[in-house]
Amino acid sequence: MQFLKGLNSEILRLKEVELSELLDKAWEVRLKNFLPELNVSAPGLKRYNVEHFSNTTGKFINVSVTGSECSLHCDHCNAKLLKSMTYAVTPEKLLKIGKRIKAHSGEGMLLSGGADVTGRVPFDDYYDTITKLKSLGLKMIVHSGLVDRKEAEALKKAGVDQVLLDIIGDHLTIKRVYHLKRKPVEYLSSMINLRRAGLEIAPHIVIGLHYGEIRGEYNALEMISSVLPDIIVFVVLTPKPETRMMGVKTPAPEEIARLIAIGRILNPEARVNLGCAKPANDKIDIENFAIRAGVNTIAYPGDETLSSAEKLGLKINYSEMCCTLV
């Protein structure tokens, strides 16, 4: 399959461009390659009400195969994100959950879980169940950790619709935040393994992951862009209570906008999304910048954001699916 090289010099050049000029270029790229529409993703993980839309809880859910357990206890999460998920610690439990979703006219699930000490999420016992749930007509997407070739092929054989994974571009962030003895190139290898297995991937970049500092994000973007992704998802560090990043100052909206705009310019045909996680105090500014930076989809945007999008001539489409499926 095809991969791109030599992206580093282009990223360095774009980082020096004035932000307003960069946003104009990103907007131009977006309009050239996509319809003038903004997709709104509002899966029923939480209630979402705006002027013209209200979602239904339970139609698309997050499921953890490890329950609340995670071996890493990363500094930004400390396994807190798992507590908001539905638990399926056995394949039988997962099948039961899937049948319940289908019985209530649901659409699918994001299958995730805590990582082991090697950075993998243990899906091995669930492949047959994933296949059964696919036969019911459910969308099955997986948020994995690091993935070797064998696991990538198993996920493909199981019928997974899509694989999401966080891409970390700095070795010190991997060590200090994730508590892993891994290298950035291993995240690139995971994407390559998944692409070669024939899977659609939706790599994520957590902006500000290194205690609010933008450190490895541009390297992550370079790695992602090199594999010609179908989708890129940007999320922003949201400091949580009872974690080592509680109270950390997150990156300025302008810094976030620059990274997203460069992602759009480097990946003109990929869908670029702003995902669920973004700090509440800068939410509207981040979302408005993201629109100007050329995103296709925003998860749970505010009314003010939607109004701004309409003023820019974008038609609003609503969905209760995960943003990577919109």
CSV table of C-alpha atoms in Angstrom, one decimal:
chain,number,residue,atom,x,y,z
A,1,MET,CA,0.0,0.0,0.0
A,2,GLN,CA,1.0,3.6,-0.5
A,3,PHE,CA,2.6,5.8,2.2
A,4,LEU,CA,3.8,9.4,2.1
A,5,LYS,CA,7.3,10.6,3.1
A,6,GLY,CA,9.0,13.9,3.6
A,7,LEU,CA,6.2,15.6,5.5
A,8,ASN,CA,8.4,17.1,8.2
A,9,SER,CA,9.6,20.0,6.2
A,10,GLU,CA,6.1,20.9,5.1
A,11,ILE,CA,4.9,20.9,8.7
A,12,LEU,CA,7.8,23.1,9.7
A,13,ARG,CA,6.9,25.5,6.9
A,14,LEU,CA,3.2,25.7,7.8
A,15,LYS,CA,4.0,26.3,11.5
A,16,GLU,CA,5.6,29.6,10.5
A,17,VAL,CA,2.6,30.8,8.5
A,18,GLU,CA,0.4,33.5,10.1
A,19,LEU,CA,-2.6,31.9,11.7
A,20,SER,CA,-5.2,33.8,9.8
A,21,GLU,CA,-3.5,32.9,6.5
A,22,LEU,CA,-3.3,29.3,7.6
A,23,LEU,CA,-7.0,29.1,8.5
A,24,ASP,CA,-7.9,30.7,5.1
A,25,LYS,CA,-5.9,28.0,3.4
A,26,ALA,CA,-7.4,25.2,5.4
A,27,TRP,CA,-10.9,26.5,4.7
A,28,GLU,CA,-10.1,26.6,1.0
A,29,VAL,CA,-8.9,23.0,1.1
A,30,ARG,CA,-12.1,21.9,2.9
A,31,LEU,CA,-14.4,23.6,0.5
A,32,LYS,CA,-12.6,22.2,-2.5
A,33,ASN,CA,-12.9,18.6,-1.3
A,34,PHE,CA,-16.1,18.5,0.7
A,35,LEU,CA,-19.7,19.7,0.5
A,36,PRO,CA,-20.5,22.8,2.6
A,37,GLU,CA,-21.8,20.8,5.5
A,38,LEU,CA,-21.0,20.4,9.2
A,39,ASN,CA,-21.8,17.1,10.8
A,40,VAL,CA,-22.8,17.1,14.4
A,41,SER,CA,-22.0,13.9,16.3
A,42,ALA,CA,-24.1,13.4,19.5
A,43,PRO,CA,-24.0,9.7,20.5
A,44,GLY,CA,-26.2,8.8,23.4
A,45,LEU,CA,-23.4,8.6,25.9
A,46,LYS,CA,-24.8,11.8,27.4
A,47,ARG,CA,-27.8,14.1,26.9
A,48,TYR,CA,-27.4,16.7,24.2
A,49,ASN,CA,-29.9,19.4,23.5
A,50,VAL,CA,-29.6,22.3,21.1
A,51,GLU,CA,-32.2,24.5,19.4
A,52,HIS,CA,-32.9,22.1,16.5
A,53,PHE,CA,-31.9,18.7,17.9
A,54,SER,CA,-32.1,16.4,20.9
A,55,ASN,CA,-30.4,13.0,21.1
A,56,THR,CA,-31.6,9.7,22.5
A,57,THR,CA,-29.5,8.0,25.1
A,58,GLY,CA,-28.4,4.4,24.5
A,59,LYS,CA,-28.5,4.2,20.7
A,60,PHE,CA,-24.7,4.2,20.5
A,61,ILE,CA,-22.7,3.3,23.6
A,62,ASN,CA,-19.1,3.0,24.9
A,63,VAL,CA,-18.3,-0.5,26.3
A,64,SER,CA,-15.2,-1.5,28.3
A,65,VAL,CA,-14.0,-5.1,28.1
A,66,THR,CA,-11.9,-4.6,31.2
A,67,GLY,CA,-14.6,-2.9,33.4
A,68,SER,CA,-13.0,-0.2,35.4
A,69,GLU,CA,-9.5,-1.8,35.4
A,70,CYS,CA,-6.5,-0.4,33.6
A,71,SER,CA,-2.9,-1.4,34.3
A,72,LEU,CA,-1.4,1.9,33.2
A,73,HIS,CA,-3.3,4.6,35.1
A,74,CYS,CA,-2.1,7.3,32.7
A,75,ASP,CA,-1.5,10.7,34.3
A,76,HIS,CA,-4.3,12.4,32.3
A,77,CYS,CA,-7.0,9.7,32.9
A,78,ASN,CA,-6.2,7.4,35.9
A,79,ALA,CA,-8.8,5.0,34.5
A,80,LYS,CA,-11.5,7.7,35.1
A,81,LEU,CA,-12.8,7.5,31.5
A,82,LEU,CA,-13.6,3.8,32.0
A,83,LYS,CA,-16.1,4.6,34.7
A,84,SER,CA,-18.5,6.3,32.3
A,85,MET,CA,-18.6,3.2,30.1
A,86,THR,CA,-20.9,0.1,30.1
A,87,TYR,CA,-18.9,-2.9,31.4
A,88,ALA,CA,-18.6,-6.2,29.4
A,89,VAL,CA,-15.9,-8.2,31.2
A,90,THR,CA,-16.9,-11.4,29.4
A,91,PRO,CA,-17.9,-12.2,25.8
A,92,GLU,CA,-21.3,-13.4,27.1
A,93,LYS,CA,-21.9,-10.0,28.7
A,94,LEU,CA,-21.0,-8.2,25.5
A,95,LEU,CA,-23.4,-10.3,23.5
A,96,LYS,CA,-26.2,-9.5,25.9
A,97,ILE,CA,-25.4,-5.8,25.7
A,98,GLY,CA,-25.4,-5.9,22.0
A,99,LYS,CA,-28.7,-7.7,21.7
A,100,ARG,CA,-30.2,-5.1,24.1
A,101,ILE,CA,-29.0,-2.3,21.9
A,102,LYS,CA,-30.5,-3.9,18.8
A,103,ALA,CA,-33.8,-4.6,20.6
A,104,HIS,CA,-34.1,-0.9,21.4
A,105,SER,CA,-33.3,0.2,17.8
A,106,GLY,CA,-29.7,1.1,18.7
A,107,GLU,CA,-27.0,1.5,16.1
A,108,GLY,CA,-23.8,0.1,17.6
A,109,MET,CA,-21.0,0.5,20.1
A,110,LEU,CA,-17.4,1.7,20.6
A,111,LEU,CA,-15.5,-1.2,22.2
A,112,SER,CA,-12.7,-0.1,24.4
A,113,GLY,CA,-11.1,-0.9,27.7
A,114,GLY,CA,-8.1,-0.4,29.9
A,115,ALA,CA,-4.6,-1.2,28.6
A,116,ASP,CA,-2.3,-3.9,29.9
A,117,VAL,CA,1.4,-3.1,30.8
A,118,THR,CA,2.4,-3.4,27.2
A,119,GLY,CA,-0.1,-0.8,26.0
A,120,ARG,CA,-2.5,-3.3,24.4
A,121,VAL,CA,-6.3,-3.5,25.1
A,122,PRO,CA,-7.2,-7.2,25.5
A,123,PHE,CA,-9.8,-8.0,22.8
A,124,ASP,CA,-8.6,-11.5,22.1
A,125,ASP,CA,-11.6,-13.3,23.7
A,126,TYR,CA,-14.1,-11.1,22.0
A,127,TYR,CA,-13.5,-11.6,18.3
A,128,ASP,CA,-16.3,-14.2,17.8
A,129,THR,CA,-18.7,-12.1,19.7
A,130,ILE,CA,-17.9,-9.1,17.6
A,131,THR,CA,-18.7,-11.2,14.5
A,132,LYS,CA,-22.1,-12.2,16.1
A,133,LEU,CA,-23.0,-8.6,16.8
A,134,LYS,CA,-22.0,-7.5,13.3
A,135,SER,CA,-24.5,-10.2,12.0
A,136,LEU,CA,-27.2,-8.3,13.9
A,137,GLY,CA,-26.5,-5.2,11.9
A,138,LEU,CA,-24.7,-3.3,14.6
A,139,LYS,CA,-21.8,-0.9,13.9
A,140,MET,CA,-18.7,-2.2,15.8
A,141,ILE,CA,-15.8,0.2,16.2
A,142,VAL,CA,-12.8,-0.5,18.5
A,143,HIS,CA,-10.6,1.9,20.4
A,144,SER,CA,-7.4,-0.1,20.6
A,145,GLY,CA,-4.0,0.4,22.1
A,146,LEU,CA,-0.9,-0.7,20.2
A,147,VAL,CA,-1.7,-3.3,17.6
A,148,ASP,CA,0.6,-6.0,16.1
A,149,ARG,CA,0.0,-7.6,12.7
A,150,LYS,CA,-1.7,-10.7,14.2
A,151,GLU,CA,-4.2,-8.6,16.2
A,152,ALA,CA,-4.9,-6.3,13.2
A,153,GLU,CA,-5.8,-9.4,11.0
A,154,ALA,CA,-8.0,-10.8,13.8
A,155,LEU,CA,-9.9,-7.5,14.1
A,156,LYS,CA,-10.4,-7.5,10.3
A,157,LYS,CA,-11.6,-11.1,10.3
A,158,ALA,CA,-14.0,-10.3,13.2
A,159,GLY,CA,-15.7,-7.7,11.0
A,160,VAL,CA,-14.8,-4.6,12.9
A,161,ASP,CA,-15.9,-1.5,11.0
A,162,GLN,CA,-13.2,0.8,12.2
A,163,VAL,CA,-10.3,1.1,14.6
A,164,LEU,CA,-9.6,4.2,16.7
A,165,LEU,CA,-6.2,4.7,18.4
A,166,ASP,CA,-4.4,7.5,20.1
A,167,ILE,CA,-1.1,8.4,18.4
A,168,ILE,CA,1.7,9.6,20.7
A,169,GLY,CA,4.5,11.5,19.0
A,170,ASP,CA,6.9,12.0,21.9
A,171,HIS,CA,8.9,9.4,23.8
A,172,LEU,CA,8.9,11.3,27.0
A,173,THR,CA,5.1,11.7,26.9
A,174,ILE,CA,4.8,7.9,26.4
A,175,LYS,CA,7.0,7.4,29.4
A,176,ARG,CA,5.7,10.0,31.8
A,177,VAL,CA,2.0,10.2,30.9
A,178,TYR,CA,1.4,6.6,29.7
A,179,HIS,CA,4.0,4.9,31.9
A,180,LEU,CA,5.0,2.8,29.0
A,181,LYS,CA,8.4,1.7,27.7
A,182,ARG,CA,7.5,2.3,24.1
A,183,LYS,CA,8.6,4.5,21.2
A,184,PRO,CA,6.6,6.8,18.9
A,185,VAL,CA,7.5,4.6,15.9
A,186,GLU,CA,5.5,1.7,17.5
A,187,TYR,CA,2.3,3.8,17.1
A,188,LEU,CA,3.2,4.3,13.4
A,189,SER,CA,3.7,0.5,13.1
A,190,SER,CA,0.3,-0.1,14.7
A,191,MET,CA,-1.4,2.1,12.0
A,192,ILE,CA,0.5,0.4,9.3
A,193,ASN,CA,-0.5,-3.0,10.6
A,194,LEU,CA,-4.2,-2.0,10.6
A,195,ARG,CA,-4.0,-0.4,7.2
A,196,ARG,CA,-2.3,-3.5,5.7
A,197,ALA,CA,-5.0,-5.7,7.2
A,198,GLY,CA,-7.6,-3.6,5.2
A,199,LEU,CA,-9.1,-1.8,8.2
A,200,GLU,CA,-10.4,1.8,8.2
A,201,ILE,CA,-8.5,3.7,10.9
A,202,ALA,CA,-9.4,6.9,12.8
A,203,PRO,CA,-6.2,8.0,14.6
A,204,HIS,CA,-6.6,10.5,17.4
A,205,ILE,CA,-4.3,13.2,18.6
A,206,VAL,CA,-4.8,14.4,22.1
A,207,ILE,CA,-3.7,18.1,22.0
A,208,GLY,CA,-1.9,19.1,25.2
A,209,LEU,CA,-1.4,15.5,26.4
A,210,HIS,CA,2.0,16.4,28.0
A,211,TYR,CA,0.6,18.3,31.0
A,212,GLY,CA,-1.0,20.9,28.7
A,213,GLU,CA,2.1,21.4,26.6
A,214,ILE,CA,2.1,20.8,22.8
A,215,ARG,CA,5.1,18.5,22.5
A,216,GLY,CA,4.7,15.4,20.3
A,217,GLU,CA,1.5,16.4,18.5
A,218,TYR,CA,3.2,17.5,15.3
A,219,ASN,CA,5.3,14.4,15.1
A,220,ALA,CA,2.0,12.4,15.7
A,221,LEU,CA,0.4,14.3,12.8
A,222,GLU,CA,3.4,13.6,10.6
A,223,MET,CA,3.1,9.8,11.3
A,224,ILE,CA,-0.7,9.9,10.8
A,225,SER,CA,-0.5,11.8,7.5
A,226,SER,CA,2.1,9.4,6.2
A,227,VAL,CA,-0.3,6.5,6.2
A,228,LEU,CA,-3.0,8.4,4.3
A,229,PRO,CA,-5.8,8.0,7.0
A,230,ASP,CA,-9.5,8.0,6.2
A,231,ILE,CA,-10.2,10.1,9.3
A,232,ILE,CA,-8.2,12.2,11.8
A,233,VAL,CA,-9.7,13.1,15.1
A,234,PHE,CA,-8.4,15.9,17.3
A,235,VAL,CA,-9.4,16.0,21.0
A,236,VAL,CA,-8.1,18.4,23.6
A,237,LEU,CA,-6.8,17.5,27.0
A,238,THR,CA,-9.5,18.0,29.6
A,239,PRO,CA,-7.9,17.9,33.1
A,240,LYS,CA,-9.9,15.6,35.3
A,241,PRO,CA,-10.2,15.5,39.1
A,242,GLU,CA,-8.2,12.8,40.9
A,243,THR,CA,-5.6,12.7,38.2
A,244,ARG,CA,-2.1,14.1,38.1
A,245,MET,CA,-3.2,16.6,35.5
A,246,MET,CA,-6.0,18.1,37.6
A,247,GLY,CA,-5.7,21.9,37.3
A,248,VAL,CA,-3.3,21.8,34.3
A,249,LYS,CA,-3.6,24.8,31.9
A,250,THR,CA,-4.7,23.5,28.5
A,251,PRO,CA,-3.3,24.9,25.2
A,252,ALA,CA,-4.7,28.1,23.8
A,253,PRO,CA,-7.5,27.9,21.2
A,254,GLU,CA,-5.1,29.5,18.7
A,255,GLU,CA,-2.5,26.8,19.2
A,256,ILE,CA,-5.2,24.1,18.8
A,257,ALA,CA,-6.5,25.8,15.6
A,258,ARG,CA,-3.0,25.8,14.1
A,259,LEU,CA,-2.5,22.1,14.6
A,260,ILE,CA,-6.0,21.3,13.2
A,261,ALA,CA,-5.5,23.6,10.2
A,262,ILE,CA,-2.2,21.9,9.4
A,263,GLY,CA,-3.8,18.5,9.7
A,264,ARG,CA,-6.5,19.6,7.2
A,265,ILE,CA,-4.0,21.0,4.7
A,266,LEU,CA,-1.8,17.9,4.8
A,267,ASN,CA,-4.8,15.6,4.5
A,268,PRO,CA,-7.1,17.2,1.9
A,269,GLU,CA,-9.3,14.2,1.3
A,270,ALA,CA,-9.4,12.8,4.9
A,271,ARG,CA,-12.3,13.6,7.2
A,272,VAL,CA,-11.0,15.8,10.0
A,273,ASN,CA,-13.0,15.8,13.2
A,274,LEU,CA,-13.1,17.6,16.5
A,275,GLY,CA,-14.0,14.9,19.0
A,276,CYS,CA,-15.8,14.7,22.4
A,277,ALA,CA,-13.0,15.9,24.7
A,278,LYS,CA,-12.5,19.7,25.0
A,279,PRO,CA,-12.2,21.9,28.0
A,280,ALA,CA,-15.4,23.6,28.9
A,281,ASN,CA,-13.9,27.1,29.5
A,282,ASP,CA,-12.6,27.3,25.9
A,283,LYS,CA,-15.2,25.1,24.2
A,284,ILE,CA,-16.9,27.6,22.0
A,285,ASP,CA,-13.6,29.3,20.9
A,286,ILE,CA,-12.0,25.9,20.1
A,287,GLU,CA,-15.1,24.8,18.1
A,288,ASN,CA,-15.3,28.1,16.1
A,289,PHE,CA,-11.6,27.9,15.3
A,290,ALA,CA,-12.0,24.2,14.3
A,291,ILE,CA,-14.7,25.2,11.8
A,292,ARG,CA,-12.4,27.8,10.2
A,293,ALA,CA,-9.7,25.2,10.2
A,294,GLY,CA,-11.8,23.0,8.0
A,295,VAL,CA,-13.2,20.2,10.2
A,296,ASN,CA,-16.0,18.0,8.9
A,297,THR,CA,-17.5,16.9,12.1
A,298,ILE,CA,-17.7,18.2,15.7
A,299,ALA,CA,-19.0,16.2,18.7
A,300,TYR,CA,-21.5,17.9,20.9
A,301,PRO,CA,-21.0,21.4,19.6
A,302,GLY,CA,-22.7,24.4,21.4
A,303,ASP,CA,-25.6,26.5,19.9
A,304,GLU,CA,-23.2,29.4,19.4
A,305,THR,CA,-20.9,27.1,17.3
A,306,LEU,CA,-23.8,25.9,15.1
A,307,SER,CA,-24.9,29.5,14.5
A,308,SER,CA,-21.4,30.4,13.4
A,309,ALA,CA,-21.3,27.5,11.1
A,310,GLU,CA,-24.5,28.5,9.5
A,311,LYS,CA,-23.3,32.0,9.0
A,312,LEU,CA,-20.3,30.5,7.1
A,313,GLY,CA,-22.8,28.8,4.8
A,314,LEU,CA,-22.6,25.3,6.2
A,315,LYS,CA,-25.6,23.0,6.4
A,316,ILE,CA,-25.9,21.3,9.7
A,317,ASN,CA,-26.4,17.5,9.7
A,318,TYR,CA,-27.1,15.7,13.0
A,319,SER,CA,-26.1,12.1,13.9
A,320,GLU,CA,-26.3,9.9,17.0
A,321,MET,CA,-23.2,7.9,15.9
A,322,CYS,CA,-19.6,8.3,17.0
A,323,CYS,CA,-18.0,11.2,15.1
A,324,THR,CA,-15.7,8.8,13.2
A,325,LEU,CA,-18.8,7.1,11.6
A,326,VAL,CA,-20.5,10.3,10.5
